[in-house]
Short mmCIF file of C-alpha atoms and ligand atoms in Angstrom, two decimals:
data_model
loop_
_atom_site.label_atom_id
_atom_site.label_comp_id
_atom_site.label_asym_id
_atom_site.label_seq_id
_atom_site.Cartn_x
_atom_site.Cartn_y
_atom_site.Cartn_z
CA MET A 1 24.19 -27.71 4.32
CA ILE A 2 22.95 -31.31 4.47
CA LYS A 3 19.32 -32.35 4.21
CA VAL A 4 18.09 -35.90 4.68
CA CYS A 5 14.84 -36.55 2.83
CA LYS A 6 12.46 -39.37 3.65
CA PHE A 7 9.71 -40.19 1.17
CA GLY A 8 6.60 -42.05 2.35
CA GLY A 9 4.56 -44.76 0.63
CA THR A 10 2.30 -42.49 -1.43
CA SER A 11 5.31 -40.57 -2.72
CA MET A 12 6.74 -43.90 -3.94
CA ALA A 13 3.49 -45.38 -5.23
CA ASP A 14 4.24 -45.43 -8.97
CA GLY A 15 6.81 -44.54 -11.62
CA ILE A 16 5.51 -41.00 -12.09
CA ASN A 17 5.97 -40.39 -8.39
CA PHE A 18 9.52 -41.76 -8.51
CA LEU A 19 10.20 -39.07 -11.13
CA ARG A 20 8.52 -36.47 -8.94
CA VAL A 21 10.88 -37.47 -6.12
CA LYS A 22 13.86 -37.21 -8.47
CA ASN A 23 12.84 -33.65 -9.37
CA ILE A 24 12.43 -32.62 -5.76
CA LEU A 25 15.90 -33.95 -4.98
CA GLU A 26 17.59 -32.37 -7.95
CA ILE A 27 16.16 -28.90 -7.30
CA ASP A 28 18.16 -28.63 -4.07
CA PRO A 29 21.77 -29.94 -3.93
CA ALA A 30 21.61 -30.00 -0.12
CA ARG A 31 19.17 -32.94 -0.39
CA ARG A 32 21.94 -35.50 -0.30
CA TYR A 33 20.61 -38.55 1.51
CA VAL A 34 17.31 -40.18 0.68
CA VAL A 35 15.34 -42.67 2.77
CA VAL A 36 12.53 -44.51 1.04
CA SER A 37 9.37 -46.33 2.07
CA ALA A 38 7.82 -49.16 0.12
CA PRO A 39 5.25 -48.13 -2.51
CA GLY A 40 1.90 -47.36 -0.91
CA LYS A 41 -1.58 -47.00 -2.37
CA ARG A 42 -1.98 -45.41 -5.81
CA PHE A 43 -5.74 -44.92 -5.36
CA GLY A 44 -8.43 -45.73 -2.79
CA GLY A 45 -8.79 -49.50 -2.51
CA ASP A 46 -5.29 -50.19 -3.89
CA GLY A 47 -2.90 -52.41 -1.92
CA LYS A 48 0.24 -51.29 -0.09
CA VAL A 49 3.33 -53.27 -1.05
CA THR A 50 4.14 -53.90 2.62
CA ASP A 51 0.69 -55.45 3.17
CA LEU A 52 1.17 -57.63 0.07
CA LEU A 53 4.50 -58.75 1.49
CA TYR A 54 2.93 -59.79 4.79
CA GLU A 55 0.55 -61.83 2.67
CA THR A 56 3.53 -63.23 0.72
CA TYR A 57 5.00 -64.41 4.00
CA ARG A 58 1.78 -66.29 4.82
CA GLU A 59 1.90 -67.92 1.38
CA VAL A 60 5.49 -69.02 1.86
CA LYS A 61 4.73 -70.35 5.33
CA GLU A 62 1.86 -72.43 4.01
CA GLY A 63 3.17 -73.61 0.67
CA GLY A 64 6.92 -73.05 0.81
CA HIS A 65 6.85 -70.76 -2.24
CA VAL A 66 5.94 -67.20 -3.11
CA GLY A 67 2.54 -67.03 -4.82
CA GLU A 68 -0.10 -64.61 -5.98
CA ALA A 69 0.71 -61.87 -3.49
CA TYR A 70 4.33 -61.77 -4.57
CA ALA A 71 3.22 -61.69 -8.21
CA LYS A 72 1.35 -58.47 -7.36
CA VAL A 73 4.42 -57.05 -5.63
CA ALA A 74 6.57 -57.91 -8.64
CA GLU A 75 4.09 -56.26 -10.99
CA ARG A 76 4.13 -53.06 -8.93
CA PHE A 77 7.93 -52.79 -9.15
CA ARG A 78 8.02 -53.83 -12.79
CA SER A 79 5.64 -51.03 -13.73
CA ILE A 80 7.56 -48.48 -11.63
CA VAL A 81 10.79 -49.33 -13.45
CA HIS A 82 8.99 -49.18 -16.79
CA GLU A 83 7.10 -45.93 -16.09
CA ALA A 84 10.09 -44.10 -14.68
CA GLY A 85 12.38 -45.42 -17.42
CA VAL A 86 14.96 -46.85 -15.03
CA ALA A 87 17.82 -48.71 -16.71
CA MET A 88 18.19 -51.89 -14.64
CA ASP A 89 17.54 -55.62 -14.77
CA ILE A 90 14.41 -55.66 -12.62
CA GLU A 91 13.52 -59.27 -13.50
CA ALA A 92 16.78 -60.57 -12.08
CA LEU A 93 16.31 -58.52 -8.90
CA LEU A 94 12.72 -59.73 -8.43
CA PHE A 95 13.74 -63.35 -8.98
CA GLU A 96 16.64 -63.11 -6.56
CA THR A 97 14.33 -61.46 -3.99
CA ALA A 98 11.76 -64.24 -4.31
CA LEU A 99 14.47 -66.83 -3.70
CA SER A 100 15.73 -65.00 -0.63
CA ILE A 101 12.18 -64.74 0.79
CA GLU A 102 11.71 -68.48 0.35
CA ALA A 103 15.10 -69.24 1.87
CA GLU A 104 14.69 -66.97 4.93
CA GLN A 105 11.05 -67.90 5.71
CA ALA A 106 10.88 -64.94 8.08
CA GLU A 107 8.11 -62.36 8.42
CA ASP A 108 10.29 -59.30 9.05
CA PHE A 109 12.64 -60.18 6.21
CA THR A 110 9.74 -60.58 3.78
CA ALA A 111 8.08 -57.32 4.90
CA SER A 112 11.35 -55.42 4.52
CA ARG A 113 11.71 -56.27 0.83
CA GLY A 114 9.37 -53.42 -0.19
CA GLU A 115 11.83 -50.82 1.08
CA TYR A 116 14.77 -52.84 -0.21
CA LEU A 117 13.43 -53.01 -3.76
CA ALA A 118 12.17 -49.40 -3.73
CA GLY A 119 15.62 -48.30 -2.53
CA ARG A 120 17.43 -50.28 -5.22
CA ILE A 121 15.22 -48.80 -7.96
CA MET A 122 15.48 -45.24 -6.62
CA ALA A 123 19.27 -45.54 -6.43
CA ALA A 124 19.36 -46.77 -10.04
CA LEU A 125 17.10 -43.91 -11.14
CA LEU A 126 19.24 -41.29 -9.39
CA GLN A 127 22.44 -43.13 -10.30
CA ILE A 128 23.77 -42.90 -6.77
CA PRO A 129 24.82 -45.64 -4.29
CA PHE A 130 22.29 -47.77 -2.39
CA ILE A 131 22.85 -48.53 1.30
CA ASP A 132 21.20 -51.70 2.63
CA ALA A 133 19.84 -50.75 6.07
CA ARG A 134 20.75 -54.22 7.28
CA ASP A 135 24.44 -53.29 7.14
CA VAL A 136 24.14 -50.06 9.13
CA ILE A 137 21.10 -50.16 11.42
CA LYS A 138 21.61 -52.65 14.22
CA PHE A 139 18.96 -53.34 16.84
CA ASP A 140 19.60 -54.27 20.46
CA ALA A 141 17.67 -56.98 22.29
CA LEU A 142 14.88 -54.49 23.09
CA GLY A 143 14.41 -53.65 19.42
CA ARG A 144 16.05 -50.22 19.59
CA PRO A 145 18.91 -49.14 17.35
CA ASP A 146 22.08 -49.80 19.33
CA ALA A 147 25.23 -47.71 19.77
CA ARG A 148 27.01 -49.20 16.75
CA THR A 149 24.36 -47.89 14.38
CA TYR A 150 25.53 -44.28 14.40
CA ASP A 151 29.19 -45.18 13.95
CA LEU A 152 28.44 -47.57 11.13
CA LEU A 153 26.17 -45.14 9.34
CA ARG A 154 28.49 -42.19 9.84
CA ASP A 155 31.38 -44.17 8.37
CA ARG A 156 29.32 -45.24 5.39
CA LEU A 157 27.93 -41.77 4.67
CA ARG A 158 31.26 -40.01 5.11
CA GLY A 159 32.52 -41.42 1.85
CA LEU A 160 29.36 -40.71 -0.13
CA ARG A 161 28.13 -37.38 -1.39
CA ARG A 162 24.70 -38.80 -2.07
CA ALA A 163 23.01 -42.13 -1.25
CA VAL A 164 19.69 -43.91 -0.93
CA VAL A 165 18.97 -45.81 2.30
CA ALA A 166 16.13 -48.33 2.57
CA GLY A 167 13.71 -47.42 5.36
CA PHE A 168 11.81 -49.56 7.89
CA TYR A 169 14.38 -52.23 8.77
CA GLY A 170 17.78 -53.09 10.15
CA GLU A 171 19.43 -56.15 11.64
CA GLY A 172 18.65 -57.74 15.00
CA PRO A 173 21.20 -59.16 17.47
CA ASP A 174 20.61 -62.61 15.96
CA GLY A 175 21.89 -61.39 12.57
CA LYS A 176 18.40 -61.51 11.03
CA VAL A 177 16.53 -58.66 9.40
CA LYS A 178 14.21 -56.87 11.79
CA THR A 179 11.65 -54.18 11.01
CA PHE A 180 10.46 -51.21 13.01
CA SER A 181 6.74 -51.03 13.72
CA ARG A 182 4.53 -49.96 10.80
CA GLY A 183 5.38 -46.56 9.38
CA GLY A 184 8.92 -47.04 10.66
CA SER A 185 10.73 -45.49 7.68
CA ASP A 186 10.19 -42.18 9.50
CA VAL A 187 12.45 -43.53 12.23
CA THR A 188 15.09 -44.63 9.71
CA GLY A 189 15.02 -41.11 8.25
CA ALA A 190 15.58 -39.59 11.67
CA ILE A 191 18.49 -41.95 12.38
CA VAL A 192 20.12 -41.16 9.05
CA ALA A 193 19.63 -37.42 9.64
CA ARG A 194 21.39 -37.69 12.95
CA ALA A 195 24.23 -39.84 11.63
CA ALA A 196 24.75 -37.50 8.67
CA GLY A 197 24.85 -34.49 11.01
CA ALA A 198 22.06 -33.04 8.88
CA ASP A 199 20.89 -29.46 9.21
CA LEU A 200 17.35 -30.51 8.37
CA TYR A 201 15.33 -33.71 8.23
CA GLU A 202 12.74 -33.35 5.47
CA ASN A 203 9.87 -35.76 5.75
CA TRP A 204 7.98 -35.86 2.45
CA THR A 205 4.45 -37.20 2.63
CA ASP A 206 1.04 -36.72 1.03
CA VAL A 207 -0.26 -33.90 3.25
CA SER A 208 1.05 -30.38 3.73
CA GLY A 209 2.01 -30.87 7.35
CA PHE A 210 0.10 -31.02 10.61
CA LEU A 211 -3.36 -29.59 10.95
CA ALA A 212 -4.69 -27.94 14.08
CA CYS A 213 -7.30 -30.67 14.34
CA ASP A 214 -8.66 -33.75 12.59
CA PRO A 215 -10.13 -32.70 9.20
CA ARG A 216 -12.72 -35.46 9.50
CA ILE A 217 -14.17 -33.55 12.43
CA VAL A 218 -13.63 -29.95 11.35
CA PRO A 219 -13.48 -29.36 7.59
CA ASN A 220 -10.39 -27.42 6.45
CA PRO A 221 -8.76 -26.81 9.80
CA ALA A 222 -5.86 -24.37 10.04
CA GLY A 223 -2.41 -25.76 9.23
CA ILE A 224 0.32 -25.73 11.88
CA ARG A 225 3.40 -23.92 10.60
CA ARG A 226 5.64 -24.47 13.61
CA LEU A 227 5.65 -27.06 16.36
CA SER A 228 8.10 -27.90 19.12
CA TYR A 229 9.26 -31.50 19.55
CA ARG A 230 7.26 -31.70 22.75
CA GLU A 231 4.10 -30.38 21.20
CA LEU A 232 4.56 -32.88 18.40
CA ARG A 233 5.02 -35.69 20.86
CA GLU A 234 1.80 -34.80 22.70
CA LEU A 235 -0.19 -34.41 19.50
CA SER A 236 1.04 -37.58 17.83
CA TYR A 237 0.62 -39.64 20.96
CA MET A 238 -2.99 -38.49 20.99
CA GLY A 239 -3.68 -39.51 17.44
CA ALA A 240 -2.31 -36.87 15.04
CA ASN A 241 -0.44 -39.35 12.90
CA VAL A 242 1.58 -37.60 10.23
CA LEU A 243 4.86 -38.89 11.66
CA HIS A 244 5.80 -42.13 13.48
CA SER A 245 5.83 -41.29 17.19
CA GLU A 246 9.37 -42.64 17.67
CA ALA A 247 10.80 -40.63 14.80
CA ILE A 248 11.54 -37.60 16.87
CA PHE A 249 13.95 -39.10 19.37
CA PRO A 250 17.08 -39.43 17.18
CA VAL A 251 16.80 -35.90 15.76
CA ARG A 252 15.61 -34.34 18.98
CA GLU A 253 18.77 -35.40 20.78
CA ALA A 254 20.84 -33.77 18.06
CA GLY A 255 18.61 -30.67 17.82
CA ILE A 256 17.88 -31.23 14.11
CA PRO A 257 14.62 -29.63 12.93
CA ILE A 258 12.10 -31.69 10.96
CA GLN A 259 10.23 -30.22 8.01
CA ILE A 260 7.06 -32.00 6.90
CA LYS A 261 6.54 -31.45 3.18
CA ASN A 262 3.98 -32.55 0.61
CA THR A 263 5.43 -34.38 -2.42
CA PHE A 264 2.35 -33.46 -4.41
CA ARG A 265 2.40 -29.77 -3.45
CA PRO A 266 6.09 -29.03 -2.90
CA GLU A 267 5.39 -25.30 -2.96
CA ASP A 268 3.36 -25.56 0.28
CA GLU A 269 5.33 -24.57 3.32
CA GLY A 270 4.38 -27.56 5.48
CA THR A 271 5.15 -27.83 9.19
CA ARG A 272 8.50 -27.20 10.81
CA ILE A 273 9.25 -29.06 14.04
CA LEU A 274 11.83 -27.34 16.17
CA PRO A 275 13.79 -28.00 19.36
CA ASP A 276 11.99 -27.07 22.58
CA LYS A 277 14.82 -24.89 23.75
CA GLY A 278 14.39 -21.42 22.42
CA PHE A 279 11.08 -22.35 20.80
CA VAL A 280 8.99 -19.27 20.21
CA PRO A 281 5.26 -20.06 20.18
CA SER A 282 3.26 -18.64 17.31
CA GLY A 283 1.46 -16.19 19.55
CA ARG A 284 -1.62 -18.35 19.63
CA PRO A 285 -2.28 -20.06 22.97
CA VAL A 286 -3.28 -23.40 21.43
CA THR A 287 -1.17 -25.03 18.72
CA GLY A 288 -3.29 -28.08 18.05
CA ILE A 289 -6.05 -30.36 19.27
CA ALA A 290 -5.89 -34.16 19.06
CA GLY A 291 -7.78 -36.96 20.67
CA LYS A 292 -8.72 -40.60 20.84
CA LYS A 293 -11.79 -42.57 21.78
CA ASN A 294 -12.28 -45.76 23.77
CA PHE A 295 -10.67 -45.40 27.14
CA THR A 296 -11.88 -46.81 30.43
CA VAL A 297 -11.37 -44.96 33.69
CA ILE A 298 -11.14 -46.72 37.03
CA PHE A 299 -11.59 -44.25 39.85
CA LEU A 300 -10.89 -44.72 43.52
CA GLU A 301 -11.90 -42.72 46.54
CA LYS A 302 -10.51 -43.14 50.01
CA SER A 303 -10.36 -40.69 52.90
CA LEU A 304 -6.80 -39.78 53.84
CA MET A 305 -5.47 -41.52 50.72
CA ASN A 306 -2.77 -38.87 50.58
CA THR A 307 -1.25 -40.05 53.86
CA GLU A 308 -1.31 -43.76 53.08
CA ILE A 309 2.20 -44.81 52.14
CA GLY A 310 2.36 -47.17 49.16
CA PHE A 311 -1.27 -46.71 48.09
CA THR A 312 -0.54 -46.05 44.42
CA TYR A 313 2.18 -48.66 44.43
CA ARG A 314 -0.25 -51.37 45.49
CA VAL A 315 -2.73 -50.38 42.78
CA LEU A 316 0.00 -50.34 40.16
CA GLU A 317 1.07 -53.82 41.22
CA VAL A 318 -2.36 -55.09 40.21
CA PHE A 319 -1.98 -53.52 36.74
CA LYS A 320 1.49 -54.97 36.44
CA ARG A 321 0.23 -58.44 37.28
CA HIS A 322 -2.27 -58.18 34.44
CA ASN A 323 0.31 -56.66 32.09
CA ILE A 324 -1.75 -53.51 31.67
CA SER A 325 -0.24 -50.09 31.04
CA PHE A 326 -2.13 -46.92 31.81
CA GLU A 327 -2.20 -43.57 30.02
CA HIS A 328 -2.78 -41.07 32.82
CA ILE A 329 -3.39 -40.92 36.53
CA PRO A 330 -5.26 -37.74 37.36
CA SER A 331 -5.56 -37.44 41.14
CA GLY A 332 -7.03 -35.33 43.92
CA ILE A 333 -6.34 -35.45 47.66
CA ASP A 334 -8.60 -38.42 48.33
CA THR A 335 -9.24 -39.57 44.78
CA MET A 336 -7.27 -41.16 42.03
CA SER A 337 -8.25 -42.25 38.53
CA PHE A 338 -6.50 -44.56 36.13
CA VAL A 339 -7.11 -44.00 32.45
CA ILE A 340 -6.57 -47.15 30.40
CA ASP A 341 -7.03 -48.11 26.79
CA SER A 342 -10.31 -50.07 26.78
CA GLU A 343 -8.97 -52.80 24.55
CA GLN A 344 -6.35 -53.61 27.18
CA ILE A 345 -8.49 -53.49 30.29
CA LEU A 346 -11.87 -54.89 29.23
CA PRO A 347 -10.95 -58.60 29.25
CA ASP A 348 -9.50 -58.27 32.79
CA LEU A 349 -11.78 -55.55 34.17
CA GLU A 350 -13.63 -57.57 36.80
CA ALA A 351 -10.50 -59.23 38.14
CA VAL A 352 -8.63 -55.93 38.25
CA GLU A 353 -11.45 -54.21 40.15
CA ARG A 354 -11.58 -57.04 42.67
CA GLU A 355 -7.84 -57.16 43.19
CA ILE A 356 -7.59 -53.38 43.61
CA SER A 357 -10.35 -53.52 46.25
CA GLU A 358 -8.48 -56.26 48.10
CA ALA A 359 -5.16 -54.41 47.82
CA VAL A 360 -6.17 -50.93 49.03
CA HIS A 361 -9.72 -51.20 50.45
CA PRO A 362 -11.03 -48.00 48.86
CA ASP A 363 -14.21 -46.31 50.17
CA LYS A 364 -15.43 -46.34 46.63
CA ILE A 365 -14.29 -47.88 43.36
CA GLY A 366 -16.01 -47.22 40.07
CA VAL A 367 -15.59 -47.55 36.34
CA ILE A 368 -16.40 -45.04 33.63
CA PRO A 369 -16.51 -46.86 30.30
CA ASP A 370 -16.39 -45.43 26.76
CA MET A 371 -14.42 -42.30 27.42
CA ALA A 372 -12.69 -40.14 24.86
CA LEU A 373 -9.64 -38.05 25.64
CA ILE A 374 -8.95 -34.75 23.97
CA ALA A 375 -5.55 -33.10 24.28
CA VAL A 376 -5.37 -29.36 23.85
CA VAL A 377 -1.70 -28.66 23.22
CA GLY A 378 0.38 -25.50 23.02
CA HIS A 379 3.38 -23.82 24.61
CA GLY A 380 1.35 -20.64 24.51
CA MET A 381 -0.91 -22.05 27.22
CA SER A 382 1.80 -21.96 29.87
CA TYR A 383 1.03 -19.61 32.69
CA ASN A 384 -1.84 -18.17 30.71
CA VAL A 385 -4.58 -18.14 33.33
CA GLY A 386 -7.48 -17.39 31.04
CA ILE A 387 -6.95 -20.38 28.73
CA SER A 388 -8.53 -23.12 30.82
CA ALA A 389 -11.46 -20.83 31.59
CA ARG A 390 -12.03 -20.32 27.86
CA LEU A 391 -11.60 -24.03 27.20
CA PHE A 392 -14.11 -25.22 29.79
CA THR A 393 -16.61 -22.47 29.04
CA ALA A 394 -16.53 -23.45 25.36
CA ILE A 395 -17.17 -27.09 26.25
CA ALA A 396 -19.90 -26.24 28.74
CA ARG A 397 -21.69 -24.14 26.12
CA THR A 398 -22.18 -27.25 23.96
CA GLY A 399 -23.78 -29.02 26.91
CA VAL A 400 -21.03 -31.62 27.24
CA ASN A 401 -20.17 -32.88 30.68
CA VAL A 402 -16.40 -33.03 31.32
CA ARG A 403 -15.71 -36.31 33.16
CA MET A 404 -12.01 -35.87 33.74
CA ILE A 405 -9.30 -33.22 33.52
CA ASP A 406 -5.58 -33.76 33.54
CA GLN A 407 -3.01 -31.06 33.16
CA GLY A 408 0.62 -32.04 32.93
CA SER A 409 3.02 -30.11 35.15
CA SER A 410 4.60 -28.62 32.03
CA GLU A 411 1.33 -26.79 31.29
CA LEU A 412 1.94 -27.72 27.70
CA ASN A 413 -1.34 -29.56 27.47
CA ILE A 414 -4.70 -30.00 29.09
CA ILE A 415 -6.37 -33.36 28.68
CA VAL A 416 -10.12 -33.44 28.86
CA GLY A 417 -12.11 -36.67 29.21
CA VAL A 418 -15.64 -36.78 27.81
CA GLU A 419 -17.96 -39.60 26.83
CA ASN A 420 -17.21 -41.17 23.43
CA VAL A 421 -20.50 -39.89 22.04
CA HIS A 422 -19.51 -36.31 22.84
CA TYR A 423 -16.05 -36.55 21.31
CA GLU A 424 -16.59 -34.86 17.94
CA ARG A 425 -18.83 -32.17 19.39
CA THR A 426 -16.22 -31.28 22.00
CA VAL A 427 -13.35 -31.12 19.50
CA ARG A 428 -15.44 -28.81 17.32
CA ALA A 429 -16.24 -26.54 20.26
CA VAL A 430 -12.60 -26.30 21.32
CA TYR A 431 -11.47 -25.62 17.77
CA GLU A 432 -14.08 -22.87 17.33
CA GLU A 433 -12.98 -21.24 20.55
CA PHE A 434 -9.28 -21.05 19.70
CA PHE A 435 -9.24 -20.99 15.91
CA GLY A 436 -12.77 -19.80 15.21
CA SER A 437 -11.89 -16.72 13.23
CA GLU A 438 -10.19 -18.93 10.63
CA ILE A 439 -13.16 -21.16 9.88
N1 LIG B 501 6.33 -49.69 4.46
C1 LIG B 501 6.21 -49.73 5.87
C2 LIG B 501 4.75 -49.64 6.29
O1 LIG B 501 3.88 -49.58 5.48
C3 LIG B 501 7.05 -48.72 6.56
C4 LIG B 501 6.86 -47.29 6.12
O2 LIG B 501 6.22 -47.03 5.10
O3 LIG B 501 7.32 -46.40 6.84
O4 LIG B 501 4.46 -49.63 7.45
#
């Protein structure tokens, strides 16, 4: 049995937490490979080491040398080593790191040093080897880990019973350090799990797994015990952000389950994310509700639109020209709507409207601003006729007008568009309907 464990920023925030991580690892001998994030916040208002490193980069760019921000980074690591009682020469490592940051003068390299240093310290604490992600995770020109990555990692891990791997970065095709997007240590963990042929990818964080809805909207929502990869994808795309949205791909392909665990409450069960094939829903029709605000919808009406060859193509060409991606295209026989992130479309809105009119001469073109989308997700909804009736009745009861509905062909989710101002009220109504007895 092999488990790969990734620990997030809060789990790495101070020396006491490093010791907590050590305990968690030593309790279970299957926990062989460890992926670490950079230390995160210790308390509200505290800085994250990665943010301080981005600041360090700005200092180096302006003055050529590391300054105050790096001094804060150094202090964080110094106190971790001290608090956790790690036997190592931290001063030499911090000095050497400062020199390398000044020599490289590169943003990604600087940002990656949080994971690098955290990994070096964790390896010293556990007295096991450290693997520099730069040597084993190689990015292609599009910024995705390339084919060599798995071979390199597999070879490295084969010889090691246990090891610590630094999260968040690898090496680009130009030989320079490159990072994933923020929160990317989750992706590193998934890659290591796949390369190690792990039976389980444990993702240790500061919450006990996914919740059925945003706790800022509904206090104490039900926890989700089991999720399929696809449900997870839908929920995290729509804003449930426990896990980096790209972290599922490496493990999904290999069918490795993910277990979300809480470093601060290891006894809590957490959420298990399982392959879609053979996934048995919990018996509840809805698994979770997620959503986001601030979308703009452009809707078009044209008689006999369905028979006009190339209609959608011509509209999409306009979006392409403006470099705008869309989220959904709900459509009827003579109508079609494009749902777009407002931040992307607003600067170009007038031009886009004009160019679409010129391209397809619609009978009507209109814009609905300030829309929120709510995704109601669950395998249990498939082919369950009564579910949408319950959903829309619940929303109607609160007096909210549904402006848009989109149901994917998988029937795994229903997306409801309402005005931003009705967002919270709608989420609450949907939660009450499907989870009400647990409030
Ligand atoms: N330290 C990086 C960040 O804050 C990556 C990670 O924690 O996953 O985004």
